[in-house]
Short mmCIF file of C-alpha atoms in Angstrom, two decimals:
data_model
loop_
_atom_site.label_atom_id
_atom_site.label_comp_id
_atom_site.label_asym_id
_atom_site.label_seq_id
_atom_site.Cartn_x
_atom_site.Cartn_y
_atom_site.Cartn_z
CA MET A 1 -12.48 -24.53 19.76
CA PRO A 2 -11.97 -22.13 17.20
CA ILE A 3 -14.74 -20.20 15.85
CA THR A 4 -15.71 -21.35 12.03
CA GLU A 5 -18.97 -19.73 11.41
CA PRO A 6 -19.88 -16.03 11.40
CA GLU A 7 -23.25 -16.69 13.42
CA GLY A 8 -23.38 -14.47 16.62
CA LEU A 9 -20.48 -12.38 15.67
CA SER A 10 -20.63 -8.64 15.13
CA PRO A 11 -21.73 -7.24 11.98
CA THR A 12 -18.04 -6.07 11.08
CA LEU A 13 -16.56 -9.57 11.90
CA THR A 14 -19.42 -11.31 9.87
CA LEU A 15 -18.30 -9.24 6.75
CA ALA A 16 -14.49 -10.09 7.53
CA PHE A 17 -15.45 -13.84 7.27
CA GLU A 18 -17.42 -13.58 3.98
CA LEU A 19 -14.63 -11.47 2.49
CA LEU A 20 -12.03 -13.88 3.83
CA SER A 21 -13.45 -16.98 2.60
CA ARG A 22 -12.83 -15.58 -1.06
CA ALA A 23 -9.48 -16.55 -2.46
CA SER A 24 -9.00 -13.38 -4.13
CA VAL A 25 -5.30 -13.99 -5.19
CA THR A 26 -4.22 -10.54 -7.23
CA PRO A 27 -5.98 -9.65 -9.64
CA ASP A 28 -8.74 -11.74 -9.31
CA ASP A 29 -11.59 -10.46 -6.88
CA GLU A 30 -13.81 -13.46 -6.45
CA GLY A 31 -16.77 -11.49 -5.66
CA CYS A 32 -15.83 -9.45 -2.88
CA GLN A 33 -16.51 -6.00 -4.65
CA GLU A 34 -19.98 -7.15 -5.60
CA LEU A 35 -20.40 -8.10 -1.84
CA MET A 36 -19.44 -4.47 -0.70
CA ILE A 37 -21.42 -2.93 -3.72
CA GLU A 38 -24.84 -4.49 -2.48
CA ARG A 39 -24.05 -3.40 0.86
CA LEU A 40 -23.03 0.32 -0.36
CA ALA A 41 -26.14 0.17 -3.07
CA ALA A 42 -28.60 -0.27 -0.25
CA LEU A 43 -27.38 2.65 1.68
CA GLY A 44 -27.81 5.03 -1.31
CA PHE A 45 -24.58 5.09 -2.64
CA HIS A 46 -24.10 5.78 -6.55
CA ILE A 47 -21.92 2.73 -7.70
CA GLU A 48 -19.52 3.07 -10.61
CA ARG A 49 -17.89 -0.40 -11.58
CA LEU A 50 -14.40 0.81 -13.58
CA PRO A 51 -12.97 -2.17 -14.77
CA PHE A 52 -9.41 -2.16 -16.66
CA GLY A 53 -7.62 -4.94 -18.04
CA ASP A 54 -7.98 -8.06 -15.87
CA VAL A 55 -8.70 -5.62 -12.79
CA LYS A 56 -12.07 -4.88 -11.05
CA ASN A 57 -12.38 -1.59 -9.50
CA PHE A 58 -15.40 0.53 -8.45
CA TRP A 59 -16.03 4.23 -7.24
CA ALA A 60 -19.01 4.64 -4.80
CA VAL A 61 -20.12 8.04 -3.87
CA ARG A 62 -23.28 8.87 -1.28
CA GLY A 63 -24.32 12.59 -1.30
CA HIS A 64 -24.23 15.74 -3.76
CA HIS A 65 -22.59 18.30 -2.07
CA GLY A 66 -19.60 19.34 0.62
CA PRO A 67 -16.29 17.83 1.22
CA VAL A 68 -15.62 13.98 -0.09
CA VAL A 69 -14.37 11.68 2.46
CA ALA A 70 -13.18 8.40 0.48
CA PHE A 71 -12.43 4.75 1.98
CA ALA A 72 -9.71 3.56 -0.22
CA GLY A 73 -8.55 -0.35 -0.15
CA HIS A 74 -8.09 -3.67 -2.22
CA THR A 75 -9.65 -6.69 -2.27
CA ASP A 76 -6.66 -8.82 -3.80
CA VAL A 77 -4.18 -10.72 -1.42
CA VAL A 78 -1.07 -12.13 -1.91
CA PRO A 79 -0.69 -15.74 -2.41
CA SER A 80 -1.13 -17.75 0.51
CA GLY A 81 1.76 -20.22 -0.62
CA PRO A 82 1.02 -24.05 0.75
CA SER A 83 -1.83 -24.37 2.57
CA ASN A 84 -0.33 -27.19 4.54
CA ASN A 85 1.89 -24.54 6.41
CA TRP A 86 -0.70 -22.59 7.70
CA GLN A 87 -2.15 -23.89 11.16
CA TYR A 88 -5.71 -22.91 9.92
CA PRO A 89 -6.49 -23.23 5.90
CA PRO A 90 -5.84 -19.53 4.40
CA PHE A 91 -9.05 -19.11 2.89
CA GLU A 92 -11.01 -20.62 5.73
CA PRO A 93 -11.59 -17.96 8.26
CA CYS A 94 -11.69 -18.83 11.81
CA ILE A 95 -11.45 -17.17 14.93
CA ASP A 96 -8.75 -19.23 17.30
CA ASP A 97 -8.64 -19.50 21.00
CA GLU A 98 -6.65 -16.58 21.56
CA GLY A 99 -9.18 -14.27 19.93
CA MET A 100 -7.26 -14.15 16.69
CA LEU A 101 -9.29 -13.58 13.14
CA CYS A 102 -7.04 -16.13 11.00
CA GLY A 103 -6.72 -16.11 7.40
CA ARG A 104 -4.93 -14.46 4.44
CA GLY A 105 -6.38 -10.85 4.13
CA ALA A 106 -7.19 -10.72 7.89
CA ALA A 107 -4.61 -7.48 8.15
CA ASP A 108 -4.16 -6.69 4.50
CA MET A 109 -6.56 -5.61 4.15
CA LYS A 110 -10.16 -7.27 4.21
CA GLY A 111 -10.59 -6.85 7.74
CA SER A 112 -10.32 -2.90 7.05
CA LEU A 113 -12.68 -3.22 4.15
CA ALA A 114 -15.40 -4.57 6.88
CA SER A 115 -14.51 -2.13 9.21
CA MET A 116 -15.09 0.52 6.73
CA LEU A 117 -18.15 -0.63 5.44
CA THR A 118 -19.85 -1.40 8.99
CA ALA A 119 -18.64 2.43 9.87
CA VAL A 120 -20.24 3.78 7.05
CA GLU A 121 -23.75 2.00 7.77
CA ARG A 122 -23.61 2.96 11.48
CA PHE A 123 -22.68 6.65 10.36
CA VAL A 124 -25.15 7.61 7.83
CA ALA A 125 -27.85 5.48 10.10
CA ASN A 126 -26.62 7.94 13.15
CA ASN A 127 -26.02 11.04 11.13
CA PRO A 128 -28.63 11.10 7.92
CA ASN A 129 -27.86 14.98 7.55
CA TYR A 130 -24.15 14.79 7.43
CA ASP A 131 -22.61 17.75 5.46
CA GLY A 132 -20.73 16.16 2.97
CA ARG A 133 -20.09 12.98 0.60
CA ILE A 134 -18.56 9.86 1.54
CA ALA A 135 -16.85 7.67 -1.10
CA PHE A 136 -15.24 4.12 -1.87
CA LEU A 137 -12.41 3.63 -4.21
CA ILE A 138 -11.93 -0.01 -4.15
CA THR A 139 -9.42 -2.02 -6.49
CA SER A 140 -8.23 -5.79 -7.08
CA ASP A 141 -4.76 -4.73 -8.26
CA GLU A 142 -2.70 -3.51 -5.32
CA GLU A 143 -0.66 -6.69 -4.52
CA GLY A 144 0.13 -6.65 -8.27
CA PRO A 145 1.37 -4.54 -10.97
CA ALA A 146 -0.85 -1.59 -9.55
CA VAL A 147 -1.36 -0.30 -13.21
CA ASP A 148 -4.82 -1.12 -13.76
CA GLY A 149 -5.98 -0.43 -10.32
CA THR A 150 -6.04 2.77 -8.10
CA ARG A 151 -3.58 4.16 -10.50
CA ALA A 152 -6.02 3.94 -13.39
CA VAL A 153 -9.24 4.67 -11.39
CA VAL A 154 -7.32 8.26 -10.37
CA GLU A 155 -6.60 9.24 -13.85
CA HIS A 156 -10.38 8.52 -14.71
CA LEU A 157 -11.22 10.74 -11.91
CA ARG A 158 -8.75 13.64 -12.92
CA GLU A 159 -10.21 13.48 -16.53
CA ARG A 160 -13.45 14.57 -14.95
CA ASN A 161 -12.38 16.74 -12.57
CA GLU A 162 -13.69 14.75 -9.58
CA ARG A 163 -13.24 15.92 -6.45
CA LEU A 164 -11.34 14.16 -3.18
CA ASP A 165 -10.95 16.13 -0.38
CA TYR A 166 -9.73 13.39 2.44
CA CYS A 167 -8.62 9.91 1.70
CA ILE A 168 -8.53 7.08 4.29
CA VAL A 169 -6.43 4.22 3.14
CA GLY A 170 -6.87 0.97 4.94
CA GLU A 171 -3.68 -0.56 4.97
CA PRO A 172 -2.40 -2.12 8.08
CA SER A 173 -0.43 0.92 10.05
CA SER A 174 -0.37 -0.25 13.49
CA THR A 175 2.69 -1.95 15.13
CA THR A 176 2.05 -2.89 18.52
CA ARG A 177 -1.39 -2.00 19.31
CA LEU A 178 -4.23 -0.78 17.20
CA GLY A 179 -4.10 2.90 16.28
CA ASP A 180 -0.52 3.60 17.80
CA ALA A 181 0.39 4.70 14.45
CA ILE A 182 -1.03 6.61 11.52
CA LYS A 183 0.76 6.72 8.02
CA ASN A 184 0.54 10.61 7.01
CA GLY A 185 3.13 10.31 4.28
CA ARG A 186 5.21 7.50 2.40
CA ARG A 187 8.52 7.62 0.54
CA GLY A 188 9.09 7.66 -2.95
CA SER A 189 10.28 4.40 -4.51
CA LEU A 190 12.45 4.39 -7.78
CA GLY A 191 14.03 1.23 -9.15
CA ALA A 192 16.46 0.56 -11.78
CA THR A 193 18.26 -2.47 -13.89
CA LEU A 194 21.49 -1.81 -14.58
CA HIS A 195 23.42 -3.83 -17.48
CA ILE A 196 27.08 -3.33 -17.25
CA LYS A 197 28.81 -4.49 -20.46
CA GLY A 198 32.36 -6.08 -20.57
CA VAL A 199 34.15 -8.48 -22.77
CA GLN A 200 33.53 -12.40 -22.03
CA GLY A 201 36.62 -14.63 -22.28
CA HIS A 202 38.98 -17.20 -20.59
CA VAL A 203 39.85 -16.82 -16.74
CA ALA A 204 43.26 -17.94 -17.68
CA TYR A 205 43.50 -15.06 -20.09
CA PRO A 206 42.26 -12.08 -18.49
CA HIS A 207 44.06 -9.85 -20.81
CA LEU A 208 41.86 -11.01 -23.76
CA ALA A 209 38.58 -10.05 -21.55
CA ARG A 210 36.96 -7.68 -19.67
CA ASN A 211 35.49 -8.47 -16.42
CA PRO A 212 32.18 -6.35 -15.84
CA ILE A 213 32.01 -7.49 -12.15
CA HIS A 214 35.10 -6.21 -11.35
CA GLN A 215 34.36 -2.91 -13.11
CA ALA A 216 31.15 -2.68 -11.66
CA MET A 217 32.17 -3.26 -7.88
CA PRO A 218 33.87 0.07 -7.06
CA ALA A 219 30.95 1.93 -8.96
CA LEU A 220 28.46 0.01 -6.82
CA ASP A 221 30.28 0.71 -3.40
CA ALA A 222 30.17 4.53 -4.35
CA LEU A 223 26.64 4.41 -4.79
CA VAL A 224 26.26 2.27 -1.53
CA ASN A 225 28.18 4.99 0.26
CA GLU A 226 26.74 7.93 -1.66
CA HIS A 227 25.02 10.55 0.90
CA TRP A 228 21.78 11.36 -0.92
CA ASP A 229 19.90 13.50 1.81
CA ALA A 230 19.48 13.77 5.26
CA GLY A 231 15.77 13.38 5.25
CA ASN A 232 13.61 15.80 7.29
CA ASP A 233 11.23 15.97 10.43
CA PHE A 234 8.69 13.48 8.35
CA PHE A 235 11.29 11.29 6.41
CA PRO A 236 14.13 9.26 7.06
CA ALA A 237 17.09 9.92 4.60
CA THR A 238 16.96 8.33 1.11
CA SER A 239 18.44 4.98 0.90
CA PHE A 240 19.96 3.12 -2.09
CA GLN A 241 19.45 -0.90 -2.03
CA ILE A 242 20.80 -3.43 -4.40
CA SER A 243 18.60 -6.58 -4.59
CA ASN A 244 19.74 -8.52 -7.09
CA LEU A 245 22.98 -9.11 -9.06
CA ARG A 246 23.24 -11.38 -12.12
CA ALA A 247 26.32 -12.49 -14.07
CA GLY A 248 27.97 -15.59 -15.44
CA THR A 249 27.32 -18.65 -17.70
CA GLY A 250 27.31 -21.20 -14.60
CA ALA A 251 31.18 -22.27 -15.86
CA THR A 252 34.14 -21.37 -13.40
CA ASN A 253 36.25 -20.85 -16.02
CA VAL A 254 34.58 -18.05 -17.96
CA ILE A 255 34.62 -14.48 -17.52
CA PRO A 256 31.28 -13.07 -18.15
CA GLY A 257 30.45 -10.57 -20.88
CA ASP A 258 27.90 -8.68 -18.54
CA VAL A 259 26.51 -8.08 -15.18
CA GLU A 260 22.99 -7.02 -14.41
CA VAL A 261 22.06 -5.02 -11.00
CA VAL A 262 18.72 -4.42 -9.91
CA PHE A 263 18.75 -1.75 -7.03
CA ASN A 264 15.86 0.62 -5.69
CA PHE A 265 15.77 3.91 -4.10
CA ARG A 266 13.47 4.74 -1.02
CA PHE A 267 13.43 8.62 -1.29
CA SER A 268 12.28 11.49 0.93
CA THR A 269 10.81 14.81 -0.53
CA GLU A 270 14.32 16.53 -0.10
CA VAL A 271 15.28 14.80 -3.25
CA THR A 272 13.65 14.44 -6.49
CA HIS A 273 13.64 11.22 -8.87
CA GLU A 274 15.10 13.16 -11.63
CA GLU A 275 18.01 14.66 -9.49
CA LEU A 276 18.52 10.76 -8.26
CA LYS A 277 18.76 9.40 -11.61
CA ALA A 278 21.51 12.20 -12.88
CA ARG A 279 23.52 11.68 -9.50
CA THR A 280 23.47 8.01 -10.10
CA GLU A 281 24.47 8.11 -13.83
CA THR A 282 26.94 10.76 -13.05
CA ILE A 283 28.94 8.18 -10.66
CA LEU A 284 28.82 5.48 -13.20
CA ASP A 285 30.40 7.88 -15.76
CA GLN A 286 33.03 8.65 -13.31
CA HIS A 287 34.00 4.84 -13.27
CA GLY A 288 34.32 4.56 -17.08
CA LEU A 289 31.49 1.91 -17.33
CA GLU A 290 29.97 0.74 -20.58
CA TYR A 291 26.51 0.55 -19.38
CA GLN A 292 22.77 0.87 -19.95
CA VAL A 293 20.15 1.70 -17.17
CA ASP A 294 16.49 1.62 -17.39
CA TRP A 295 14.42 3.24 -14.87
CA THR A 296 10.81 2.82 -13.29
CA LEU A 297 9.40 5.22 -11.04
CA ASN A 298 6.79 3.29 -8.73
CA GLY A 299 5.70 6.44 -6.84
CA GLU A 300 6.39 9.92 -5.72
CA PRO A 301 6.74 10.85 -1.88
CA PHE A 302 3.59 12.16 -0.56
CA LEU A 303 3.14 13.92 3.13
CA THR A 304 -0.25 14.94 4.24
CA THR A 305 0.96 17.42 7.22
CA GLU A 306 -1.28 19.44 9.84
CA GLY A 307 -4.78 19.72 8.48
CA ALA A 308 -8.44 18.24 8.87
CA LEU A 309 -8.01 14.83 8.18
CA VAL A 310 -4.72 14.02 10.30
CA ASP A 311 -6.79 15.87 13.03
CA ALA A 312 -9.82 14.06 12.56
CA ALA A 313 -7.76 10.48 12.28
CA ILE A 314 -6.14 11.57 15.70
CA LYS A 315 -9.51 12.36 17.25
CA GLY A 316 -10.80 9.21 16.03
CA VAL A 317 -8.11 7.01 17.72
CA GLU A 318 -8.14 8.80 20.99
CA ALA A 319 -12.00 8.56 21.23
CA VAL A 320 -11.87 4.84 20.78
CA THR A 321 -8.44 3.75 22.35
CA GLY A 322 -7.82 6.81 24.86
CA GLN A 323 -4.24 7.00 23.44
CA ARG A 324 -2.92 9.10 21.07
CA PRO A 325 -1.28 7.54 17.71
CA ALA A 326 2.30 8.80 16.57
CA LEU A 327 2.49 9.93 12.65
CA SER A 328 4.62 7.78 10.59
CA THR A 329 5.96 7.75 7.17
CA SER A 330 7.99 4.49 7.13
CA GLY A 331 7.17 1.16 5.36
CA GLY A 332 6.77 0.74 1.55
CA THR A 333 4.47 2.19 -1.00
CA SER A 334 0.70 2.10 -0.85
CA ASP A 335 -1.77 3.17 -3.37
CA GLY A 336 -2.03 6.45 -1.33
CA ARG A 337 0.98 7.84 -3.71
CA PHE A 338 -1.72 7.32 -6.59
CA ILE A 339 -4.35 9.57 -4.59
CA ALA A 340 -2.54 12.09 -3.37
CA THR A 341 -1.62 13.38 -6.97
CA LEU A 342 -5.09 14.45 -6.93
CA GLY A 343 -4.48 17.06 -4.17
CA THR A 344 -5.99 15.16 -1.74
CA GLN A 345 -5.19 14.94 2.23
CA VAL A 346 -4.23 10.83 2.72
CA VAL A 347 -3.79 8.89 5.69
CA GLU A 348 -3.38 5.10 5.99
CA LEU A 349 -5.06 3.65 9.13
CA GLY A 350 -5.14 0.33 9.84
CA PRO A 351 -4.56 -2.99 12.06
CA LEU A 352 -1.68 -4.32 13.15
CA ASN A 353 0.77 -5.14 10.62
CA ASP A 354 3.03 -7.79 12.37
CA THR A 355 1.63 -10.50 9.90
CA ILE A 356 1.00 -9.16 6.53
CA HIS A 357 2.05 -11.36 3.71
CA LYS A 358 3.26 -14.29 5.97
CA VAL A 359 1.81 -17.60 6.84
CA ASN A 360 -0.63 -17.68 9.39
CA GLU A 361 -1.90 -13.88 9.21
CA ARG A 362 -3.94 -12.99 11.60
CA VAL A 363 -5.37 -9.85 13.52
CA ARG A 364 -7.23 -9.64 16.85
CA ALA A 365 -10.89 -10.14 15.97
CA SER A 366 -11.72 -7.40 18.50
CA ASP A 367 -9.62 -4.78 16.85
CA LEU A 368 -11.74 -4.86 13.94
CA ASP A 369 -14.69 -3.84 15.85
CA ASP A 370 -12.59 -1.12 17.30
CA LEU A 371 -11.33 -0.18 13.97
CA SER A 372 -14.75 0.43 12.77
CA ARG A 373 -15.19 2.47 15.48
CA ILE A 374 -12.16 4.77 14.86
CA TYR A 375 -13.35 4.83 11.24
CA GLU A 376 -17.04 6.26 12.54
CA ALA A 377 -15.36 8.82 14.61
CA THR A 378 -13.07 10.14 12.21
CA LEU A 379 -16.39 10.67 9.88
CA GLN A 380 -17.86 12.66 12.75
CA ALA A 381 -14.89 14.72 12.97
CA LEU A 382 -15.07 15.42 9.25
CA LEU A 383 -18.63 15.88 8.30
CA THR A 384 -20.49 16.67 11.52
CA SER A 385 -20.41 19.73 13.63
CA GLY A 386 -20.64 18.01 17.06
CA GLU A 387 -18.15 16.28 19.47
CA VAL A 388 -16.78 13.12 18.70
CA ASN A 389 -19.01 10.78 20.89
CA LEU A 390 -19.38 7.09 19.96
#
């Protein structure tokens, strides 16, 4: 029978149950942050609640000198969809007969939050004189617009010249086993909505109209086949993808007067977003289009190469799993893109990502206990002079 009550479970899984039982669909927090704040305050963390708009955030710091190691994450989750599509109710966490912790947010990313907090509790108890500061940057706006969450907190910290040396983001980075991959960077994301204007008319009289769909096709084909860059040792080549195309009145005998094309670049450090804009508009101009394009920069690419944080995270994974993780920059964007603008070394390290945003989201329960130990070992490597030893 599935385990539906946290009694007798590890501290990490007990906390995970508490967090998962709160239906904190973005941007709602449903008390998750206060639960974490209570635990951190008991450890001596100085707490700053930083609400912006409808979004709850907090910044917590323990210590007064030395390098700052921050844990970053989000308490909001994506909607579950109809509950009857789930094997178990999405906000009633349980551990099934296969040892999987089930519930919305188990992987993305309340499981990581529980692992972070219990790792810090053990680390502080075992290393009361550690050399440095530990911080938490937590938001309820990562799955939504991501405007009033980590982005806003980072700007607040920047304005007062707050130091943030290292940051571990708890996004689910693993693919087939816990710790097999650490994200040490992410591609940039540049979105656009392109409006191409034509002249509406009757399909039987095309000489009296101008079909914007027909005009758009050669230009879009050129954009699709453009070689934007070759990538580099850390990033794949920049990609261009059309996600939506809208035109027409719904009638079969009307040439539309305009067409809307939504597209996105995921780009490497080999090209800037300004270069992508300029090259795109050059191609559109070459095809003689009457157009308007509205750009949205969702994030610049960031990369943490060799350094103390990457080394410490690798040591942490090796200490717990006995295997060396690969470094990766694949996947979508994360709040790491905002934190990296402070000059911070950033990595993402979390559980398996195979069920994130899906029905029946789940992680292996024992992985969260191991993840907590990985975070603890990473702290040891960064803030103590001794060998990593759990």
